PDB file of C-alpha atoms and ligand atoms in Angstrom:
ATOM      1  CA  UNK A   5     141.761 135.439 115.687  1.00  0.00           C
ATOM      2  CA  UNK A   6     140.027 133.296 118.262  1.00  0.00           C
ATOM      3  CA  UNK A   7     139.070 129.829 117.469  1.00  0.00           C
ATOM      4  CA  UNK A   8     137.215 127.103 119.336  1.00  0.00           C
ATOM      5  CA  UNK A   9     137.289 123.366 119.231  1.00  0.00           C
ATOM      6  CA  UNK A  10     134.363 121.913 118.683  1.00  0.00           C
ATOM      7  CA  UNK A  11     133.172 118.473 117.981  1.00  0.00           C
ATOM      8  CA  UNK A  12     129.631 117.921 116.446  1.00  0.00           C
ATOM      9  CA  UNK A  13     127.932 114.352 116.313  1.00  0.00           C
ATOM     10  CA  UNK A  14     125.322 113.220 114.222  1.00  0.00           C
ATOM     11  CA  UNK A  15     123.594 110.970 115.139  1.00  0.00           C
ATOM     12  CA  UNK A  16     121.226 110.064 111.921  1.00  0.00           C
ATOM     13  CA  UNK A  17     124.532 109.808 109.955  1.00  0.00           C
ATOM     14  CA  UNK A  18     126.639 108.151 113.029  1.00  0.00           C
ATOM     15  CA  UNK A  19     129.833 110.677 112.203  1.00  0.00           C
ATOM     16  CA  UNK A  20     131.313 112.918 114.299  1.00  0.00           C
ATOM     17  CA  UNK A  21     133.871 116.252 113.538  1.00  0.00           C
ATOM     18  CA  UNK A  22     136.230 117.536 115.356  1.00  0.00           C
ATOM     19  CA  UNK A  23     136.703 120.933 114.085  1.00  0.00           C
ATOM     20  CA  UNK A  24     138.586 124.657 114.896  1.00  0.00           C
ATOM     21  CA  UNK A  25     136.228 127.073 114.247  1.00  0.00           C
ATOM     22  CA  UNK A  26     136.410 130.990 114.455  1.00  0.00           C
ATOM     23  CA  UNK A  27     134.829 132.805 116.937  1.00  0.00           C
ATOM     24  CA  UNK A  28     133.463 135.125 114.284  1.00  0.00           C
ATOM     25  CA  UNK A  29     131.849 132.996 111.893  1.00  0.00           C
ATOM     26  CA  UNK A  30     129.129 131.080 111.992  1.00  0.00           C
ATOM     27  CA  UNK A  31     129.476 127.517 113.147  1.00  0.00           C
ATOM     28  CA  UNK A  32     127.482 125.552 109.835  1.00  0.00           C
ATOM     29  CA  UNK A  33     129.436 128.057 107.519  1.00  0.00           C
ATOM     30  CA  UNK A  34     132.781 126.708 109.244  1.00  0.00           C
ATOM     31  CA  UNK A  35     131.850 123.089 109.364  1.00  0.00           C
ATOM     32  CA  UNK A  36     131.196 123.001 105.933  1.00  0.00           C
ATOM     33  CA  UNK A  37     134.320 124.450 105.224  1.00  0.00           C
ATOM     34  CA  UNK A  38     136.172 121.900 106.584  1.00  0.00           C
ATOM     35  CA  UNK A  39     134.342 119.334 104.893  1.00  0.00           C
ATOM     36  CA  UNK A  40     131.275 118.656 107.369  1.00  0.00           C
ATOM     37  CA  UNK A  41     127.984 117.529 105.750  1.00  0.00           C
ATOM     38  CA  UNK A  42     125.374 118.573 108.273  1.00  0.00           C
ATOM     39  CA  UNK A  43     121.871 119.069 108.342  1.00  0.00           C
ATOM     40  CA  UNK A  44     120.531 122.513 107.381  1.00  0.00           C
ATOM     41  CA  UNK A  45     117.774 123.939 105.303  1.00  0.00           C
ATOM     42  CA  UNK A  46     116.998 127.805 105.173  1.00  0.00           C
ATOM     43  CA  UNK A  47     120.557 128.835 106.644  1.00  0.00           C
ATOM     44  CA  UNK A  48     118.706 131.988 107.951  1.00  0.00           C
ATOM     45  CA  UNK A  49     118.034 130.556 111.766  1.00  0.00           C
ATOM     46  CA  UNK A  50     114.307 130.023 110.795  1.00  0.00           C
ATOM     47  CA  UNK A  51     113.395 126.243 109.901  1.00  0.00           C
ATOM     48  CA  UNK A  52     115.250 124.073 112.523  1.00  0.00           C
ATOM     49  CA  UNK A  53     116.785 122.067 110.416  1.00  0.00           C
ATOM     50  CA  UNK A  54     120.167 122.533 111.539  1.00  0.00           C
ATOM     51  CA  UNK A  55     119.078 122.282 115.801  1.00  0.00           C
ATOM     52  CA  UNK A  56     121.235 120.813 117.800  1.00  0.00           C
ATOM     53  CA  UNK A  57     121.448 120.111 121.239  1.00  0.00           C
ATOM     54  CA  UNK A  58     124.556 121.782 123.087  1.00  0.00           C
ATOM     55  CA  UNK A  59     126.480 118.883 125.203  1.00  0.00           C
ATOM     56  CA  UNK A  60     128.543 121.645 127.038  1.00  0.00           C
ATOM     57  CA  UNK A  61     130.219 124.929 126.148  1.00  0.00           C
ATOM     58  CA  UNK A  62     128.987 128.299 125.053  1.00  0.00           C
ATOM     59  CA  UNK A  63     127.575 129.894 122.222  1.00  0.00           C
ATOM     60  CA  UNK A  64     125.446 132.686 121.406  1.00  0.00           C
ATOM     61  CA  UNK A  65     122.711 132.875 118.734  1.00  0.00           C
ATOM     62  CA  UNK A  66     121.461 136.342 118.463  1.00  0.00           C
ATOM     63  CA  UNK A  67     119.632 135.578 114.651  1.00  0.00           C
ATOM     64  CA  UNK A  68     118.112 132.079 116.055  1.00  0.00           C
ATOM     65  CA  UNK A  69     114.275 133.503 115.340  1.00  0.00           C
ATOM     66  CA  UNK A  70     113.461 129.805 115.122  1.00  0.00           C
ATOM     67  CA  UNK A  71     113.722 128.889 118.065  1.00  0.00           C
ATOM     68  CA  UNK A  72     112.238 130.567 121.521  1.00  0.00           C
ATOM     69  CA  UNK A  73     114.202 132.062 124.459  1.00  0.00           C
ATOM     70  CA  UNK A  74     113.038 129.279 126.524  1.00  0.00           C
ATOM     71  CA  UNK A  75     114.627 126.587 123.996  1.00  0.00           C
ATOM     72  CA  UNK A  76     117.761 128.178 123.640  1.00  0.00           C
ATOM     73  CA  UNK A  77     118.029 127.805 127.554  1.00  0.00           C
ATOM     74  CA  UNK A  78     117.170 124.264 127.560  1.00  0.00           C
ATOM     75  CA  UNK A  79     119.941 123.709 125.459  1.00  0.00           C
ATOM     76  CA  UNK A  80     119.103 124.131 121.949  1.00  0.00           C
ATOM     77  CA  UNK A  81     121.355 126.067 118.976  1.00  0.00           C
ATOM     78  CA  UNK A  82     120.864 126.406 115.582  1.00  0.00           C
ATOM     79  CA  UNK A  83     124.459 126.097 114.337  1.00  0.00           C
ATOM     80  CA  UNK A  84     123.477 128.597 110.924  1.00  0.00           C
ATOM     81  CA  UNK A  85     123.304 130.795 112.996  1.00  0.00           C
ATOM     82  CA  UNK A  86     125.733 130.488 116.272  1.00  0.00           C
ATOM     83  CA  UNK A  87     129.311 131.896 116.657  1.00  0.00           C
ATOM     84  CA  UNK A  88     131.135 129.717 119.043  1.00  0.00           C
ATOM     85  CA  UNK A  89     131.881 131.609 122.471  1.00  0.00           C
ATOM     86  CA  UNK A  90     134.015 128.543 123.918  1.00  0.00           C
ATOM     87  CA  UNK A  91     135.122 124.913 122.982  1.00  0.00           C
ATOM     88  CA  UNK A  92     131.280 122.728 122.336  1.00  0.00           C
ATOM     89  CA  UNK A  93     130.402 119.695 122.647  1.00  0.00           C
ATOM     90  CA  UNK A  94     126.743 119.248 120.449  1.00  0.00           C
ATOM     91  CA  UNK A  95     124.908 116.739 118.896  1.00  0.00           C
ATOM     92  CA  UNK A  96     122.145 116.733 116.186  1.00  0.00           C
ATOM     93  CA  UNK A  97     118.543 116.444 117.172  1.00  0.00           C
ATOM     94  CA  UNK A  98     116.133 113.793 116.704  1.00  0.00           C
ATOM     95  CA  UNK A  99     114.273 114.626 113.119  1.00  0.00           C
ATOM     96  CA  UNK A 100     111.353 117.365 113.408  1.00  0.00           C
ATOM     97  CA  UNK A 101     112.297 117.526 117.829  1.00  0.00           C
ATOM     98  CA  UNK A 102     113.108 121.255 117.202  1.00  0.00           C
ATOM     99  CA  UNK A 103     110.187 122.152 114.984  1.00  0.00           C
ATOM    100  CA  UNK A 104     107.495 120.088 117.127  1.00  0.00           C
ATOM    101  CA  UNK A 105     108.818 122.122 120.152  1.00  0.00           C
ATOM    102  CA  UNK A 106     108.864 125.314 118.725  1.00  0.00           C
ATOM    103  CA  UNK A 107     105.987 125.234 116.176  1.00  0.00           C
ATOM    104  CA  UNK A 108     104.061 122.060 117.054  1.00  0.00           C
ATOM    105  CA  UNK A 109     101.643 124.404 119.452  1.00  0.00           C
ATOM    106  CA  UNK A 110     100.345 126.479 116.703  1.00  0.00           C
ATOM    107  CA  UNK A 111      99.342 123.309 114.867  1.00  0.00           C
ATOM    108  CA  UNK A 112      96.013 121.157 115.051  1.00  0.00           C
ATOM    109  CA  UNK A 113      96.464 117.694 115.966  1.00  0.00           C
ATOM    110  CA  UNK A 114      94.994 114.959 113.975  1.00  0.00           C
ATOM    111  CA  UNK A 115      95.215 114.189 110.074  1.00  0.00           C
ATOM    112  CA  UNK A 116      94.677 116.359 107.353  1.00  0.00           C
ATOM    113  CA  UNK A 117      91.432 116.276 105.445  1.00  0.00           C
ATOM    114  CA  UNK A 118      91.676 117.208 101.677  1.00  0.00           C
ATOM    115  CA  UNK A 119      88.455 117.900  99.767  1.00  0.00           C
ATOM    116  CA  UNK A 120      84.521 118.819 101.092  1.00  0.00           C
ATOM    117  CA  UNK A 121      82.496 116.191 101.863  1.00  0.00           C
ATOM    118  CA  UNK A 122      80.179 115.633  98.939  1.00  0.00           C
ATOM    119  CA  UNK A 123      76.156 116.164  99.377  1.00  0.00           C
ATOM    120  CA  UNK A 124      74.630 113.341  98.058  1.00  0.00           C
ATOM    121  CA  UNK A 125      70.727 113.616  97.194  1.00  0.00           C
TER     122      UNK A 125
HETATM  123  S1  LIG B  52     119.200 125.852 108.398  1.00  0.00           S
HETATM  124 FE1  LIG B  52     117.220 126.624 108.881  1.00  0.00          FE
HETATM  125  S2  LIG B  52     117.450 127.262 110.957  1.00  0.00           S
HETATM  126 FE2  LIG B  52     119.449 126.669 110.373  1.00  0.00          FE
END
C-alpha cells in the first residue's frame, strides 16, 4: 500500500506530527490513529472545522462540500475528508478563517437583535 509523509502543525496548540499515512484513507482518520489530537467537528467535510491550509504537496478532496472550488485552489483542505496524493506539508487555520470565507457571504453583518421592540403607549 502507498503511504505518504506528512507533517501537520497546529498552530492554536503549537504541536506538530510527523506522520505515514495511507493513500487510501482519510488523512484526520489516520492522524488520529497515530495519536494526533486535531481539530474537527462534523467529520463529514461540511463544517470547517478541520481546514487547513496545504504548505506544499498534493491531495485530493472529492467529499470537501464545505468548502468551494475556488478555496480548495487557494490552498485549502479539509483533512476529514482528503486522501493524501503525495508527501504534505499543512498547517491549521486561524479559528472560523475557513467558515468566514466560505459561509461569511451568506451572512448579515452587524449584531444580532433578540426580541421586538416593545410599543409603549
Ligand atoms: S470535521 Fe467538519 S469539515 Fe471536517
Amino acid at each position: 500500500m502507498t503511504t505518504y509523509s506528512i507533517t501537520i502543525h497546529d498552530r492554536q496548540r503549537d504541536q506538530s506530527y510527523s506522520l505515514q499515512v495511507p493513500a487510501d484513507r482519510y488523512i484526520l482518520h489516520s492522524a488520529e490513529g497515530l495519536g494526533a489530537e486535531l481539530p474537527f467537528a462534523c467529520r463529514n467535510g461540511a463544517c470547517t472545522t478541520c481546514a487547513v491550509r496545504v504548505k506544499s504537496g498534493h491531495l485530493r478532496q472529492p467529499e470537501a462540500m464545505g468548502l468551494s472550488p475556488k478555496l480548495q485552489a487557494m490552498g485549502y483542505a479539509l483533512l476529514c475528508v482528503s486522501y493524501a496524493e503525495s508527501d504534505l506539508v499543512v498547517e491549521t487555520q486561524d479559528e472560523d478563517e475557513v467558515y468566514e470565507l466560505q459561509f461569511g457571504q451568506y451572512f448579515g453583518k452587524g449584531k444580532v437583535q433578540i426580541g421586538l421592540p416593545l410599543d409603549e403607549d
